[in-house]
Short mmCIF file of C-alpha atoms and ligand atoms in Angstrom, two decimals:
data_model
loop_
_atom_site.label_atom_id
_atom_site.label_comp_id
_atom_site.label_asym_id
_atom_site.label_seq_id
_atom_site.Cartn_x
_atom_site.Cartn_y
_atom_site.Cartn_z
CA UNK C 725 -3.32 -15.35 34.28
CA UNK C 726 -3.46 -12.38 31.87
CA UNK C 727 -3.75 -9.07 33.69
CA UNK C 728 -4.05 -5.71 31.98
CA UNK C 729 -4.10 -2.65 34.23
CA UNK C 730 -4.81 0.94 33.15
CA UNK C 731 -3.50 0.40 29.64
CA UNK C 732 -3.18 3.63 27.62
CA UNK C 733 -1.97 4.03 24.05
CA UNK C 734 -2.45 5.96 20.83
CA UNK C 735 -0.89 7.29 17.66
CA UNK C 736 1.30 10.39 17.64
CA UNK C 737 -0.44 12.97 19.79
CA UNK C 738 -3.85 11.35 19.80
CA UNK C 739 -4.76 9.04 22.65
CA UNK C 740 -6.97 6.14 21.56
CA UNK C 741 -6.99 3.77 24.56
CA UNK C 742 -7.95 5.08 28.01
CA UNK C 743 -7.31 3.18 31.22
CA UNK C 744 -8.21 -0.29 29.99
CA UNK C 745 -8.25 -2.80 32.82
CA UNK C 746 -9.02 -6.49 32.28
CA UNK C 747 -8.05 -9.61 34.22
CA UNK C 748 -8.49 -12.84 32.30
CA UNK C 749 -8.42 -16.24 34.02
CA UNK C 750 -6.66 -19.31 32.77
CA UNK C 751 -8.92 -21.15 30.24
CA UNK C 752 -11.27 -18.18 30.04
CA UNK C 753 -12.49 -16.84 26.69
CA UNK C 754 -13.17 -13.10 26.74
CA UNK C 755 -14.85 -11.27 23.86
CA UNK C 756 -14.11 -7.58 23.25
CA UNK C 757 -16.98 -6.31 21.14
CA UNK C 758 -16.99 -2.97 19.37
CA UNK C 759 -17.87 -1.13 16.19
CA UNK C 760 -15.40 -0.01 13.54
CA UNK C 761 -12.81 2.41 14.85
CA UNK C 762 -13.52 1.88 18.56
CA UNK C 763 -10.00 0.66 19.35
CA UNK C 764 -9.99 -3.16 19.08
CA UNK C 765 -6.93 -3.40 16.84
CA UNK C 766 -5.14 -0.64 18.75
CA UNK C 767 -5.78 -2.63 21.95
CA UNK C 768 -4.17 -5.80 20.53
CA UNK C 769 -1.28 -3.90 18.96
CA UNK C 770 -0.40 -2.32 22.26
CA UNK C 771 -0.73 -5.69 24.06
CA UNK C 772 1.80 -7.10 21.57
CA UNK C 773 4.15 -4.12 21.88
CA UNK C 774 3.70 -3.35 18.18
CA UNK C 775 2.49 0.08 19.27
CA UNK C 776 4.25 1.95 22.08
CA UNK C 777 2.42 1.67 25.36
CA UNK C 778 1.77 5.08 26.96
CA UNK C 779 0.98 3.73 30.37
CA UNK C 780 -0.30 0.82 32.38
CA UNK C 781 0.82 -2.72 33.01
CA UNK C 782 0.51 -6.07 31.24
CA UNK C 783 1.20 -9.30 33.11
CA UNK C 784 1.28 -12.86 31.76
CA UNK C 785 1.27 -15.64 34.33
CA UNK C 786 2.81 -13.36 36.97
CA UNK C 787 5.41 -11.87 34.65
CA UNK C 788 5.38 -8.14 33.78
CA UNK C 789 5.82 -7.88 29.99
CA UNK C 790 5.00 -4.14 29.70
CA UNK C 791 8.56 -3.09 28.93
CA UNK C 792 9.30 -5.98 26.60
CA UNK C 793 9.74 -6.01 22.84
CA UNK C 794 7.19 -7.93 20.76
CA UNK C 795 9.34 -11.07 20.34
CA UNK C 796 9.97 -11.22 24.08
CA UNK C 797 6.23 -11.00 24.74
CA UNK C 798 5.75 -13.92 22.34
CA UNK C 799 8.46 -15.88 24.18
CA UNK C 800 6.56 -15.14 27.41
CA UNK C 801 3.40 -16.70 26.06
CA UNK C 802 1.32 -14.18 24.10
CA UNK C 803 0.32 -15.06 20.53
CA UNK C 804 -1.54 -12.86 18.07
CA UNK C 805 -3.75 -13.52 15.07
CA UNK C 806 -3.98 -10.10 13.42
CA UNK C 807 -7.01 -8.68 11.66
CA UNK C 808 -6.91 -9.68 7.99
CA UNK C 809 -4.85 -12.77 8.95
CA UNK C 810 -1.57 -11.54 7.41
CA UNK C 811 -0.29 -14.90 6.33
CA UNK C 812 2.66 -14.99 3.90
CA UNK C 813 0.96 -15.54 0.51
CA UNK C 814 4.00 -16.75 -1.45
CA UNK C 815 5.15 -19.20 1.22
CA UNK C 816 3.65 -22.69 1.52
CA UNK C 817 1.25 -23.61 4.29
CA UNK C 818 4.01 -25.60 5.99
CA UNK C 819 6.48 -22.69 5.77
CA UNK C 820 3.87 -20.32 7.17
CA UNK C 821 3.36 -22.56 10.21
CA UNK C 822 7.11 -23.01 10.61
CA UNK C 823 7.56 -19.23 11.00
CA UNK C 824 5.73 -19.62 14.32
CA UNK C 825 7.73 -22.60 15.60
CA UNK C 826 10.45 -22.09 18.20
CA UNK C 827 13.90 -23.05 16.87
CA UNK C 828 13.94 -26.00 19.30
CA UNK C 829 11.18 -27.66 17.23
CA UNK C 830 13.57 -28.10 14.30
CA UNK C 831 10.83 -27.29 11.80
CA UNK C 832 8.61 -30.18 12.93
CA UNK C 833 4.94 -29.22 13.19
CA UNK C 834 3.35 -30.77 16.32
CA UNK C 835 0.82 -33.50 15.42
CA UNK C 836 -1.92 -31.92 17.52
CA UNK C 837 -1.85 -28.82 15.30
CA UNK C 838 -2.57 -30.86 12.19
CA UNK C 839 -5.18 -32.80 14.16
CA UNK C 840 -6.96 -29.50 14.86
CA UNK C 841 -6.66 -28.35 11.26
CA UNK C 842 -6.63 -31.43 8.98
CA UNK C 843 -7.11 -29.20 5.95
CA UNK C 844 -3.72 -27.60 6.61
CA UNK C 845 -2.05 -30.98 6.55
CA UNK C 846 -3.73 -31.77 3.25
CA UNK C 847 -2.64 -28.45 1.80
CA UNK C 848 0.76 -28.18 3.44
CA UNK C 849 2.63 -27.82 0.12
CA UNK C 850 0.25 -25.23 -1.29
CA UNK C 851 1.01 -21.51 -1.31
CA UNK C 852 -0.75 -19.68 1.53
CA UNK C 853 -2.13 -17.11 -0.91
CA UNK C 854 -4.03 -19.85 -2.76
CA UNK C 855 -6.12 -20.88 0.26
CA UNK C 856 -9.66 -19.67 0.81
CA UNK C 857 -10.30 -16.95 3.40
CA UNK C 858 -11.50 -19.47 5.96
CA UNK C 859 -8.48 -21.72 5.37
CA UNK C 860 -6.16 -18.72 5.68
CA UNK C 861 -7.78 -17.91 9.02
CA UNK C 862 -7.10 -21.47 10.19
CA UNK C 863 -3.52 -21.10 8.99
CA UNK C 864 -3.10 -17.85 10.90
CA UNK C 865 -4.44 -19.53 14.06
CA UNK C 866 -2.16 -22.57 13.56
CA UNK C 867 0.86 -20.30 13.09
CA UNK C 868 0.03 -18.46 16.32
CA UNK C 869 -0.44 -21.75 18.20
CA UNK C 870 2.93 -23.01 16.96
CA UNK C 871 4.60 -20.72 19.53
CA UNK C 872 2.79 -22.76 22.21
CA UNK C 873 1.22 -19.69 23.84
CA UNK C 874 -0.52 -19.26 27.19
CA UNK C 875 -2.67 -16.43 25.84
CA UNK C 876 -4.10 -16.23 22.32
CA UNK C 877 -5.30 -12.88 20.95
CA UNK C 878 -7.55 -12.89 17.88
CA UNK C 879 -8.56 -9.70 16.10
CA UNK C 880 -11.92 -10.11 14.31
CA UNK C 881 -11.35 -13.71 13.19
CA UNK C 882 -14.74 -13.99 11.43
CA UNK C 883 -14.31 -10.93 9.21
CA UNK C 884 -15.15 -11.87 5.62
CA UNK C 885 -15.84 -15.51 6.44
CA UNK C 886 -19.04 -17.42 5.61
CA UNK C 887 -21.34 -18.61 8.44
CA UNK C 888 -20.58 -22.36 8.15
CA UNK C 889 -16.83 -21.73 8.48
CA UNK C 890 -17.47 -19.32 11.37
CA UNK C 891 -19.06 -22.26 13.21
CA UNK C 892 -15.95 -24.36 12.53
CA UNK C 893 -13.72 -21.64 13.92
CA UNK C 894 -15.87 -21.39 17.07
CA UNK C 895 -15.65 -25.15 17.58
CA UNK C 896 -11.89 -25.18 17.01
CA UNK C 897 -11.24 -22.36 19.46
CA UNK C 898 -13.16 -24.16 22.21
CA UNK C 899 -11.30 -27.37 21.42
CA UNK C 900 -7.92 -25.60 21.64
CA UNK C 901 -8.87 -23.99 24.92
CA UNK C 902 -9.73 -27.40 26.35
CA UNK C 903 -6.71 -29.18 24.88
CA UNK C 904 -4.10 -26.63 25.88
CA UNK C 905 -5.65 -24.82 28.86
CA UNK C 906 -5.42 -21.71 26.74
CA UNK C 907 -6.61 -18.23 27.67
CA UNK C 908 -8.26 -16.41 24.76
CA UNK C 909 -9.14 -12.77 24.10
CA UNK C 910 -11.05 -12.24 20.88
CA UNK C 911 -12.31 -9.00 19.35
CA UNK C 912 -15.48 -9.17 17.28
CA UNK C 913 -18.46 -7.39 15.81
CA UNK C 914 -20.38 -10.66 15.27
CA UNK C 915 -22.32 -11.39 18.46
CA UNK C 916 -23.67 -14.78 17.31
CA UNK C 917 -20.05 -16.00 17.10
CA UNK C 918 -18.95 -14.75 20.51
CA UNK C 919 -22.20 -16.07 22.07
CA UNK C 920 -20.98 -19.53 21.09
CA UNK C 921 -17.58 -19.26 22.70
CA UNK C 922 -17.18 -16.44 25.22
CA UNK C 923 -17.31 -16.74 29.02
CA UNK C 924 -17.28 -12.96 29.36
CA UNK C 925 -18.25 -10.02 27.15
CA UNK C 926 -16.84 -6.50 27.09
CA UNK C 927 -17.84 -3.61 24.88
CA UNK C 928 -15.22 -1.09 23.83
CA UNK C 929 -16.34 2.41 22.88
CA UNK C 930 -13.85 5.13 21.97
CA UNK C 931 -11.04 3.25 23.65
CA UNK C 932 -12.88 2.56 26.93
CA UNK C 933 -14.61 -0.55 28.23
CA UNK C 934 -18.22 0.50 28.79
CA UNK C 935 -19.90 -2.88 29.38
CA UNK C 936 -18.74 -6.03 31.11
CA UNK C 937 -21.02 -9.05 31.46
CA UNK C 938 -20.51 -12.73 32.15
CA UNK C 939 -22.13 -15.47 30.09
CA UNK C 940 -24.70 -15.98 32.88
CA UNK C 941 -25.99 -12.41 32.85
CA UNK C 942 -25.24 -11.29 29.30
CA UNK C 943 -27.79 -8.91 27.79
CA UNK C 944 -27.58 -9.67 24.07
CA UNK C 945 -29.94 -6.88 23.08
CA UNK C 946 -27.92 -4.26 24.95
CA UNK C 947 -24.66 -5.40 23.35
CA UNK C 948 -26.30 -5.46 19.91
CA UNK C 949 -27.29 -1.83 20.35
CA UNK C 950 -23.63 -0.91 20.84
CA UNK C 951 -22.70 -2.81 17.69
CA UNK C 952 -25.32 -1.35 15.37
CA UNK C 953 -24.59 1.96 13.71
N1 LIG V 2097 -1.99 4.17 12.27
C1 LIG V 2097 -2.90 5.00 12.79
N2 LIG V 2097 -2.63 6.33 12.94
C2 LIG V 2097 -3.54 7.16 13.51
N3 LIG V 2097 -4.76 6.78 13.94
C3 LIG V 2097 -5.08 5.49 13.82
C4 LIG V 2097 -4.18 4.53 13.24
N4 LIG V 2097 -4.78 3.32 13.25
C5 LIG V 2097 -6.00 3.51 13.80
N5 LIG V 2097 -6.18 4.81 14.15
C6 LIG V 2097 -7.38 5.38 14.80
O1 LIG V 2097 -7.55 4.75 16.07
C7 LIG V 2097 -8.93 4.53 16.33
C8 LIG V 2097 -9.14 3.07 16.67
O2 LIG V 2097 -8.83 2.29 15.52
P1 LIG V 2097 -8.73 0.71 15.55
O3 LIG V 2097 -8.09 0.26 14.29
O4 LIG V 2097 -8.12 0.29 16.81
O5 LIG V 2097 -10.28 0.32 15.55
P2 LIG V 2097 -10.99 -1.10 15.43
O6 LIG V 2097 -11.92 -1.19 16.58
O7 LIG V 2097 -9.97 -2.15 15.27
O8 LIG V 2097 -11.84 -0.95 14.09
P3 LIG V 2097 -12.21 -2.04 12.95
O9 LIG V 2097 -13.38 -2.80 13.48
O10 LIG V 2097 -12.59 -1.19 11.78
O11 LIG V 2097 -11.02 -2.88 12.70
C9 LIG V 2097 -9.69 5.01 15.10
O12 LIG V 2097 -10.17 6.30 15.38
C10 LIG V 2097 -8.64 5.05 14.02
O13 LIG V 2097 -8.92 6.04 13.08
MG1 LIG V 2098 -9.56 -3.49 13.82
#
């Protein structure tokens, strides 16, 4: 469903990503684990076309999106929850979600989104900047889902969030996958979180995938070693 082949990218003269290849199935949740500075955010930015792609191919549901602008990739089914959430702090919760809606929705938030995140319905008139970190993360996920994506990319969704809310986020992501047949790629440094949700685990080191394990044969200790400094 989501096929990445030999993806290369970087900043200026310096190459950061080297030949990244990953094929993700429909309804699969893949975790990309890696320490600070290993290339997780660069990976997502080049998948979204926010960063120029140096080489390789990206396909969504049989469609090559490699040459497309960011908004065209979104229209073709990729959604992105950036690291640090990046919600609009001075806009209300409702307005934040509406920025993700296609114009055909006429500003109406689908009921199933509020069903997933009841707290956002409660707080829909509140300014985004006045929500807690965990609530802002839910808002960022709801905004991404408003585009009705086939593939959801999440960059370190648990960063700065307390353990009880991390559990909520894990539960919600599994629920969304089941409800919408969604494909999910999530980057993380927190293995306990990805152990709850991921079907497959990759480790990224210096812009290369160095480990790939399925849920059945995952070696937690080995992955932890890559994550500890
Ligand atoms: N705008 C930029 N210009 C030049 N180099 C950059 C830029 N952004 C990131 N880099 C470099 O690219 C490499 C990968 O960074 P990236 O942000 O992708 O890491 P990350 O895995 O997301 O880290 P973190 O867990 O801290 O978010 C690092 O060496 C970083 O210094
Ligand atoms: Mg990052």
